[in-house]
mmCIF file of C-alpha atoms in Angstrom:
data_model
loop_
_atom_site.group_PDB
_atom_site.id
_atom_site.type_symbol
_atom_site.label_atom_id
_atom_site.label_comp_id
_atom_site.label_asym_id
_atom_site.label_seq_id
_atom_site.Cartn_x
_atom_site.Cartn_y
_atom_site.Cartn_z
ATOM 1 C CA MET A 1 0.000 0.000 0.000
ATOM 2 C CA LEU A 2 1.067 3.575 -0.608
ATOM 3 C CA SER A 3 2.477 5.252 2.521
ATOM 4 C CA PHE A 4 1.727 8.868 3.423
ATOM 5 C CA GLY A 5 4.189 11.400 4.760
ATOM 6 C CA VAL A 6 3.417 13.803 7.583
ATOM 7 C CA GLY A 7 0.793 16.276 6.383
ATOM 8 C CA GLU A 8 0.645 14.634 2.971
ATOM 9 C CA THR A 9 -2.652 14.198 1.133
ATOM 10 C CA ALA A 10 -3.599 11.076 -0.754
ATOM 11 C CA LEU A 11 -3.168 12.758 -4.128
ATOM 12 C CA SER A 12 0.214 14.294 -3.301
ATOM 13 C CA ALA A 13 1.441 10.904 -2.077
ATOM 14 C CA ILE A 14 0.291 9.294 -5.318
ATOM 15 C CA ARG A 15 2.047 11.969 -7.371
ATOM 16 C CA ARG A 16 5.228 11.580 -5.297
ATOM 17 C CA LYS A 17 5.262 7.864 -6.049
ATOM 18 C CA ILE A 18 4.653 8.419 -9.773
ATOM 19 C CA TRP A 19 7.350 11.137 -9.955
ATOM 20 C CA GLN A 20 9.795 8.720 -8.313
ATOM 21 C CA GLU A 21 8.916 5.987 -10.811
ATOM 22 C CA GLN A 22 9.129 8.341 -13.787
ATOM 23 C CA SER A 23 12.439 9.766 -12.584
ATOM 24 C CA THR A 24 13.858 6.238 -12.680
ATOM 25 C CA VAL A 25 12.589 5.797 -16.239
ATOM 26 C CA SER A 26 13.942 9.194 -17.289
ATOM 27 C CA VAL A 27 17.546 8.257 -16.517
ATOM 28 C CA ALA A 28 17.383 5.487 -19.090
ATOM 29 C CA ALA A 29 15.213 7.378 -21.535
ATOM 30 C CA GLY A 30 17.741 10.117 -22.270
ATOM 31 C CA PRO A 31 17.052 13.598 -23.656
ATOM 32 C CA LEU A 32 13.543 12.803 -24.914
ATOM 33 C CA SER A 33 12.239 12.007 -21.425
ATOM 34 C CA ASP A 34 10.163 14.381 -19.304
ATOM 35 C CA PRO A 35 12.152 17.160 -17.607
ATOM 36 C CA ALA A 36 13.106 16.890 -13.952
ATOM 37 C CA PRO A 37 11.064 18.748 -11.276
ATOM 38 C CA THR A 38 11.758 22.474 -10.983
ATOM 39 C CA PRO A 39 14.399 23.331 -8.356
ATOM 40 C CA SER A 40 12.911 24.957 -5.283
ATOM 41 C CA THR A 41 14.466 28.415 -5.671
ATOM 42 C CA ASP A 42 12.762 31.711 -5.019
ATOM 43 C CA ALA A 43 11.714 33.756 -8.025
ATOM 44 C CA LYS A 44 12.270 37.511 -8.015
ATOM 45 C CA ALA A 45 9.466 39.568 -6.519
ATOM 46 C CA SER A 46 9.088 41.492 -9.782
ATOM 47 C CA ASP A 47 8.651 38.245 -11.706
ATOM 48 C CA LEU A 48 5.988 37.077 -9.287
ATOM 49 C CA GLU A 49 4.121 40.383 -9.500
ATOM 50 C CA TRP A 50 4.150 40.215 -13.285
ATOM 51 C CA ALA A 51 3.003 36.583 -13.209
ATOM 52 C CA ALA A 52 0.161 37.327 -10.796
ATOM 53 C CA LYS A 53 -1.088 40.152 -13.032
ATOM 54 C CA GLN A 54 -0.907 37.941 -16.116
ATOM 55 C CA LEU A 55 -2.864 35.133 -14.451
ATOM 56 C CA ARG A 56 -5.560 37.521 -13.225
ATOM 57 C CA THR A 57 -5.916 38.927 -16.746
ATOM 58 C CA LEU A 58 -6.105 35.486 -18.350
ATOM 59 C CA SER A 59 -8.651 34.344 -15.747
ATOM 60 C CA ASP A 60 -11.038 37.136 -16.711
ATOM 61 C CA LEU A 61 -11.052 36.332 -20.420
ATOM 62 C CA ASP A 62 -13.429 34.095 -22.332
ATOM 63 C CA SER A 63 -10.765 33.061 -24.848
ATOM 64 C CA PRO A 64 -7.389 33.500 -23.135
ATOM 65 C CA ASP A 65 -4.194 32.546 -24.948
ATOM 66 C CA PHE A 66 -2.450 30.398 -22.347
ATOM 67 C CA ALA A 67 0.577 30.005 -24.617
ATOM 68 C CA SER A 68 1.464 33.544 -23.563
ATOM 69 C CA ALA A 69 1.965 32.270 -20.018
ATOM 70 C CA SER A 70 4.681 29.764 -20.902
ATOM 71 C CA ARG A 71 7.244 31.680 -18.812
ATOM 72 C CA ILE A 72 4.958 31.452 -15.795
ATOM 73 C CA TRP A 73 4.614 27.670 -16.094
ATOM 74 C CA GLN A 74 8.410 27.429 -15.757
ATOM 75 C CA LEU A 75 8.557 29.100 -12.341
ATOM 76 C CA PRO A 76 9.697 26.998 -9.375
ATOM 77 C CA ASN A 77 6.873 24.712 -8.285
ATOM 78 C CA ALA A 78 6.320 26.287 -4.872
ATOM 79 C CA GLU A 79 5.910 29.766 -6.360
ATOM 80 C CA LEU A 80 3.737 28.522 -9.210
ATOM 81 C CA SER A 81 1.494 26.668 -6.779
ATOM 82 C CA ARG A 82 0.936 29.797 -4.685
ATOM 83 C CA LEU A 83 0.304 31.911 -7.777
ATOM 84 C CA CYS A 84 -2.211 29.502 -9.287
ATOM 85 C CA GLN A 85 -4.071 29.119 -6.019
ATOM 86 C CA ALA A 86 -4.342 32.863 -5.550
ATOM 87 C CA HIS A 87 -4.750 34.194 -9.089
ATOM 88 C CA LEU A 88 -5.683 31.514 -11.645
ATOM 89 C CA SER A 89 -9.251 30.495 -12.467
ATOM 90 C CA LEU A 90 -10.400 28.436 -15.436
ATOM 91 C CA ASN A 91 -14.096 28.945 -14.757
ATOM 92 C CA ASN A 92 -14.600 31.769 -17.246
ATOM 93 C CA CYS A 93 -12.762 30.383 -20.247
ATOM 94 C CA ASN A 94 -14.516 28.623 -23.110
ATOM 95 C CA GLY A 95 -13.991 25.006 -24.117
ATOM 96 C CA ALA A 96 -11.329 25.772 -26.713
ATOM 97 C CA ALA A 97 -9.324 27.766 -24.180
ATOM 98 C CA LEU A 98 -9.558 24.985 -21.591
ATOM 99 C CA ALA A 99 -8.329 22.504 -24.191
ATOM 100 C CA GLY A 100 -5.494 24.908 -25.027
ATOM 101 C CA PHE A 101 -4.563 25.154 -21.360
ATOM 102 C CA ILE A 102 -4.367 21.360 -21.028
ATOM 103 C CA SER A 103 -2.204 21.190 -24.136
ATOM 104 C CA ALA A 104 0.058 23.993 -22.906
ATOM 105 C CA ALA A 105 0.450 22.255 -19.552
ATOM 106 C CA VAL A 106 2.089 19.171 -21.038
ATOM 107 C CA SER A 107 3.456 20.066 -24.475
ATOM 108 C CA ASN A 108 6.190 22.507 -23.453
ATOM 109 C CA PRO A 109 9.412 20.581 -22.672
ATOM 110 C CA GLU A 110 10.591 23.492 -20.541
ATOM 111 C CA VAL A 111 7.762 22.892 -18.038
ATOM 112 C CA SER A 112 8.776 20.417 -15.342
ATOM 113 C CA LEU A 113 6.817 17.241 -14.740
ATOM 114 C CA GLU A 114 5.921 18.524 -11.292
ATOM 115 C CA ASN A 115 4.497 21.714 -12.759
ATOM 116 C CA GLN A 116 2.615 19.782 -15.438
ATOM 117 C CA HIS A 117 0.823 17.835 -12.708
ATOM 118 C CA LEU A 118 0.046 21.062 -10.880
ATOM 119 C CA LEU A 119 -1.407 22.718 -13.985
ATOM 120 C CA LEU A 120 -3.575 19.708 -14.825
ATOM 121 C CA HIS A 121 -4.846 19.775 -11.250
ATOM 122 C CA CYS A 122 -5.852 23.395 -11.891
ATOM 123 C CA ALA A 123 -7.649 22.308 -15.052
ATOM 124 C CA ALA A 124 -9.524 19.613 -13.122
ATOM 125 C CA SER A 125 -10.679 22.257 -10.647
ATOM 126 C CA SER A 126 -12.601 24.123 -13.350
ATOM 127 C CA THR A 127 -16.370 24.298 -12.952
ATOM 128 C CA TRP A 128 -16.563 22.894 -16.488
ATOM 129 C CA PHE A 129 -16.343 19.484 -14.796
ATOM 130 C CA THR A 130 -18.959 20.094 -12.120
ATOM 131 C CA ASN A 131 -21.715 22.108 -13.786
ATOM 132 C CA GLU A 132 -24.485 20.559 -15.829
ATOM 133 C CA ASP A 133 -23.117 21.678 -19.199
ATOM 134 C CA ALA A 134 -21.652 19.001 -21.436
ATOM 135 C CA ILE A 135 -17.862 18.828 -21.545
ATOM 136 C CA PRO A 136 -16.859 20.433 -24.863
ATOM 137 C CA ALA A 137 -15.839 17.878 -27.468
ATOM 138 C CA ILE A 138 -12.626 19.804 -28.068
ATOM 139 C CA VAL A 139 -11.544 19.195 -24.456
ATOM 140 C CA GLN A 140 -12.074 15.443 -24.742
ATOM 141 C CA SER A 141 -10.324 15.391 -28.111
ATOM 142 C CA GLN A 142 -7.324 17.246 -26.715
ATOM 143 C CA VAL A 143 -6.964 14.871 -23.763
ATOM 144 C CA LEU A 144 -7.220 11.845 -26.057
ATOM 145 C CA ALA A 145 -4.724 13.381 -28.488
ATOM 146 C CA ILE A 146 -1.986 13.656 -25.852
ATOM 147 C CA LEU A 147 -2.854 10.464 -23.978
ATOM 148 C CA GLN A 148 -0.324 8.149 -25.609
ATOM 149 C CA THR A 149 2.617 10.540 -25.239
ATOM 150 C CA HIS A 150 1.759 11.880 -21.771
ATOM 151 C CA SER A 151 -0.285 9.044 -20.255
ATOM 152 C CA GLN A 152 1.277 9.071 -16.782
ATOM 153 C CA THR A 153 0.865 12.826 -16.503
ATOM 154 C CA ILE A 154 -2.763 12.641 -17.643
ATOM 155 C CA ALA A 155 -3.385 9.770 -15.209
ATOM 156 C CA SER A 156 -2.000 11.446 -12.094
ATOM 157 C CA GLY A 157 -2.421 15.100 -12.998
ATOM 158 C CA LEU A 158 -5.887 15.131 -14.568
ATOM 159 C CA LEU A 159 -7.812 11.893 -13.963
ATOM 160 C CA LEU A 160 -6.909 11.459 -10.296
ATOM 161 C CA SER A 161 -7.477 15.176 -9.689
ATOM 162 C CA LEU A 162 -10.975 14.797 -11.140
ATOM 163 C CA LEU A 163 -11.639 11.689 -9.036
ATOM 164 C CA GLU A 164 -10.579 13.632 -5.968
ATOM 165 C CA ARG A 165 -13.830 15.578 -6.594
ATOM 166 C CA SER A 166 -15.822 12.548 -7.770
ATOM 167 C CA GLN A 167 -18.873 13.344 -5.653
ATOM 168 C CA HIS A 168 -19.173 16.707 -7.438
ATOM 169 C CA LEU A 169 -18.459 15.648 -11.024
ATOM 170 C CA SER A 170 -21.144 16.087 -13.633
ATOM 171 C CA PRO A 171 -22.334 13.036 -15.615
ATOM 172 C CA SER A 172 -20.551 14.491 -18.638
ATOM 173 C CA ALA A 173 -17.259 14.699 -16.739
ATOM 174 C CA VAL A 174 -17.587 11.122 -15.485
ATOM 175 C CA ALA A 175 -18.301 9.977 -19.041
ATOM 176 C CA MET A 176 -15.133 11.745 -20.202
ATOM 177 C CA VAL A 177 -12.997 10.012 -17.574
ATOM 178 C CA VAL A 178 -14.484 6.650 -18.564
ATOM 179 C CA LYS A 179 -13.813 7.381 -22.232
ATOM 180 C CA VAL A 180 -10.181 8.253 -21.513
ATOM 181 C CA VAL A 181 -9.717 5.121 -19.389
ATOM 182 C CA LYS A 182 -11.073 2.987 -22.243
ATOM 183 C CA ALA A 183 -8.971 4.713 -24.911
ATOM 184 C CA ASP A 184 -6.142 2.180 -25.058
ATOM 185 C CA MET A 185 -4.292 3.800 -22.167
ATOM 186 C CA PRO A 186 -0.810 2.308 -21.589
ATOM 187 C CA SER A 187 -0.692 -0.306 -18.839
ATOM 188 C CA MET A 188 1.523 1.692 -16.473
ATOM 189 C CA ALA A 189 -0.900 4.616 -16.597
ATOM 190 C CA LEU A 190 -3.859 2.280 -15.991
ATOM 191 C CA GLU A 191 -2.109 0.852 -12.960
ATOM 192 C CA ALA A 192 -1.377 4.369 -11.702
ATOM 193 C CA VAL A 193 -5.090 5.187 -11.883
ATOM 194 C CA CYS A 194 -6.059 1.886 -10.233
ATOM 195 C CA SER A 195 -3.695 2.278 -7.287
ATOM 196 C CA GLY A 196 -4.179 6.024 -7.006
ATOM 197 C CA LEU A 197 -7.949 5.728 -7.016
ATOM 198 C CA ALA A 198 -7.813 3.167 -4.195
ATOM 199 C CA SER A 199 -5.506 5.352 -2.123
ATOM 200 C CA LEU A 200 -7.824 8.326 -2.569
ATOM 201 C CA ALA A 201 -10.872 6.324 -1.535
ATOM 202 C CA ILE A 202 -9.228 4.825 1.536
ATOM 203 C CA LYS A 203 -7.759 8.131 2.672
ATOM 204 C CA THR A 204 -10.903 10.163 1.885
ATOM 205 C CA PRO A 205 -14.026 7.942 1.974
ATOM 206 C CA THR A 206 -16.290 10.837 0.954
ATOM 207 C CA VAL A 207 -15.071 10.437 -2.646
ATOM 208 C CA VAL A 208 -16.563 6.923 -2.762
ATOM 209 C CA CYS A 209 -19.732 7.336 -4.820
ATOM 210 C CA ASP A 210 -21.479 6.229 -8.013
ATOM 211 C CA SER A 211 -19.146 8.318 -10.173
ATOM 212 C CA MET A 212 -16.137 6.466 -8.807
ATOM 213 C CA PHE A 213 -17.872 3.094 -9.218
ATOM 214 C CA GLN A 214 -18.425 3.863 -12.916
ATOM 215 C CA VAL A 215 -14.736 4.608 -13.392
ATOM 216 C CA MET A 216 -13.699 1.538 -11.403
ATOM 217 C CA GLU A 217 -15.905 -0.717 -13.509
ATOM 218 C CA ALA A 218 -14.426 0.775 -16.671
ATOM 219 C CA LEU A 219 -10.964 -0.031 -15.308
ATOM 220 C CA VAL A 220 -11.996 -3.611 -14.549
ATOM 221 C CA GLY A 221 -13.101 -3.915 -18.149
ATOM 222 C CA VAL A 222 -9.833 -2.709 -19.696
ATOM 223 C CA VAL A 223 -7.125 -3.979 -17.338
ATOM 224 C CA PRO A 224 -5.932 -7.342 -18.714
ATOM 225 C CA ALA A 225 -6.462 -10.214 -16.284
ATOM 226 C CA ASP A 226 -2.747 -10.980 -16.290
ATOM 227 C CA ARG A 227 -1.918 -7.349 -15.368
ATOM 228 C CA MET A 228 -3.890 -7.435 -12.123
ATOM 229 C CA ILE A 229 -1.473 -6.134 -9.488
ATOM 230 C CA LEU A 230 -1.821 -7.651 -6.026
ATOM 231 C CA GLU A 231 -1.203 -4.330 -4.272
ATOM 232 C CA TRP A 232 -4.053 -2.435 -5.894
ATOM 233 C CA ILE A 233 -6.573 -5.273 -6.056
ATOM 234 C CA MET A 234 -6.207 -5.790 -2.286
ATOM 235 C CA ALA A 235 -6.751 -2.073 -1.823
ATOM 236 C CA TRP A 236 -9.846 -2.276 -4.012
ATOM 237 C CA VAL A 237 -11.304 -4.923 -1.689
ATOM 238 C CA GLU A 238 -10.958 -2.392 1.125
ATOM 239 C CA VAL A 239 -12.641 0.241 -1.051
ATOM 240 C CA LEU A 240 -15.568 -2.149 -1.671
ATOM 241 C CA GLU A 241 -15.962 -2.607 2.079
ATOM 242 C CA ILE A 242 -16.090 1.155 2.575
ATOM 243 C CA ALA A 243 -18.480 1.527 -0.350
ATOM 244 C CA ALA A 244 -20.903 -1.124 0.903
ATOM 245 C CA ARG A 245 -21.226 0.649 4.240
ATOM 246 C CA THR A 246 -21.826 4.077 2.710
ATOM 247 C CA ASN A 247 -23.571 3.234 -0.578
ATOM 248 C CA SER A 248 -25.618 0.136 0.208
ATOM 249 C CA ASP A 249 -28.356 1.083 -2.277
ATOM 250 C CA SER A 250 -26.020 1.664 -5.215
ATOM 251 C CA LYS A 251 -26.735 -0.483 -8.278
ATOM 252 C CA LYS A 252 -23.503 0.785 -9.844
ATOM 253 C CA LEU A 253 -21.581 -0.594 -6.865
ATOM 254 C CA GLY A 254 -23.291 -3.944 -7.343
ATOM 255 C CA ALA A 255 -22.368 -4.039 -11.031
ATOM 256 C CA LEU A 256 -18.764 -3.198 -10.157
ATOM 257 C CA MET A 257 -18.506 -5.934 -7.516
ATOM 258 C CA LEU A 258 -19.948 -8.617 -9.806
ATOM 259 C CA HIS A 259 -17.705 -7.597 -12.719
ATOM 260 C CA LEU A 260 -14.644 -7.571 -10.457
ATOM 261 C CA LEU A 261 -15.399 -11.046 -9.099
ATOM 262 C CA ASN A 262 -16.071 -12.525 -12.526
ATOM 263 C CA LYS A 263 -12.799 -11.191 -13.959
ATOM 264 C CA PHE A 264 -10.368 -11.204 -11.037
ATOM 265 C CA GLY A 265 -12.069 -13.407 -8.432
ATOM 266 C CA SER A 266 -9.825 -16.386 -9.136
ATOM 267 C CA ARG A 267 -6.811 -14.197 -8.283
ATOM 268 C CA LEU A 268 -8.162 -13.345 -4.826
ATOM 269 C CA ASP A 269 -7.491 -15.565 -1.836
ATOM 270 C CA SER A 270 -10.165 -17.010 0.453
ATOM 271 C CA THR A 271 -9.922 -14.180 2.979
ATOM 272 C CA GLU A 272 -10.371 -11.498 0.317
ATOM 273 C CA LEU A 273 -13.329 -13.340 -1.227
ATOM 274 C CA ASP A 274 -14.919 -13.619 2.214
ATOM 275 C CA ARG A 275 -14.481 -9.866 2.650
ATOM 276 C CA VAL A 276 -16.161 -9.150 -0.691
ATOM 277 C CA ALA A 277 -19.025 -11.532 0.150
ATOM 278 C CA ALA A 278 -19.466 -9.877 3.556
ATOM 279 C CA ALA A 279 -19.523 -6.428 1.935
ATOM 280 C CA ALA A 280 -22.102 -7.598 -0.609
ATOM 281 C CA SER A 281 -24.295 -9.094 2.112
ATOM 282 C CA ILE A 282 -25.168 -5.644 3.473
ATOM 283 C CA LEU A 283 -26.245 -4.240 0.105
ATOM 284 C CA ASN A 284 -29.899 -3.425 -0.574
ATOM 285 C CA ILE A 285 -29.950 -4.181 -4.291
ATOM 286 C CA PRO A 286 -31.244 -7.037 -6.490
ATOM 287 C CA LEU A 287 -27.692 -8.152 -7.394
ATOM 288 C CA LYS A 288 -26.824 -8.858 -3.760
ATOM 289 C CA LYS A 289 -27.408 -12.633 -3.902
ATOM 290 C CA ALA A 290 -25.600 -12.983 -7.235
ATOM 291 C CA ILE A 291 -22.522 -11.181 -5.865
ATOM 292 C CA VAL A 292 -22.371 -13.326 -2.724
ATOM 293 C CA ALA A 293 -22.840 -16.475 -4.818
ATOM 294 C CA ALA A 294 -20.066 -15.403 -7.206
ATOM 295 C CA ALA A 295 -17.677 -14.825 -4.310
ATOM 296 C CA LEU A 296 -18.439 -18.233 -2.827
ATOM 297 C CA ARG A 297 -18.114 -19.900 -6.218
ATOM 298 C CA LYS A 298 -14.710 -18.323 -6.802
ATOM 299 C CA LYS A 299 -13.709 -19.315 -3.270
ATOM 300 C CA GLY A 300 -14.435 -22.931 -4.144
ATOM 301 C CA LYS A 301 -11.813 -22.678 -6.896
ATOM 302 C CA VAL A 302 -9.126 -21.204 -4.618
ATOM 303 C CA VAL A 303 -6.388 -23.641 -3.669
ATOM 304 C CA SER A 304 -5.568 -23.146 0.004
#
């Protein structure tokens, strides 16, 4: 399981782990790999004042040109984080501008991986993903266009940031996350979402809701059976226990549990299957008996 540092949130712990893994890959990858995190040095006060003014101006526009802020995205991460929190809003921009922001966040090789994650977290905080309006097609297209080349960054920076707000996501936003998950995402990125999602749910149970169940079921559908990782599937069992206590009437939870058992049940041991059956037994949905029966059937196939 993912460990948390003092004062560390679930999402920051997930990102720390992914940065560590990607840093290891970068050494072997050479000059085409993602840049290293920005050194923690203080920017000049005049630079920060200019950056704050630029971000406030861009935030007020309907069609801001975020490419003009490329110098800002290269600031040290601590300064950029404070600036974005205080002065950047993506609530007023149109769909094309939001898509442009997402592209600008990951396409500039001068922007550190750490800052890319931060900027995608800002994008995920936009009310575009929580209001009742449909997510613009151009936003989905942009995310899908950069998925293969920046899959880990999209996984930890955008998808997990959205799932951190899963109880507030609009149906359109949930559908977008599901579409991205199903879009032939590389296996390492899928695993990052699977483990990160579990860590979020265990650390912050309030995010466990129908929106998350939809994404989890989509993941079950696309993760190859032979790529099931013991660490995250055990964590998912714990998530199902939490979910059954807080969402006992959820049909989406029932569908997730049955799909998970049918695909990965033979990889779970007797104790884990008993835990899933016990969680299912407190549900108030028609699938309850089928889930318990599936767990017991899979248990019969487990070699002790």
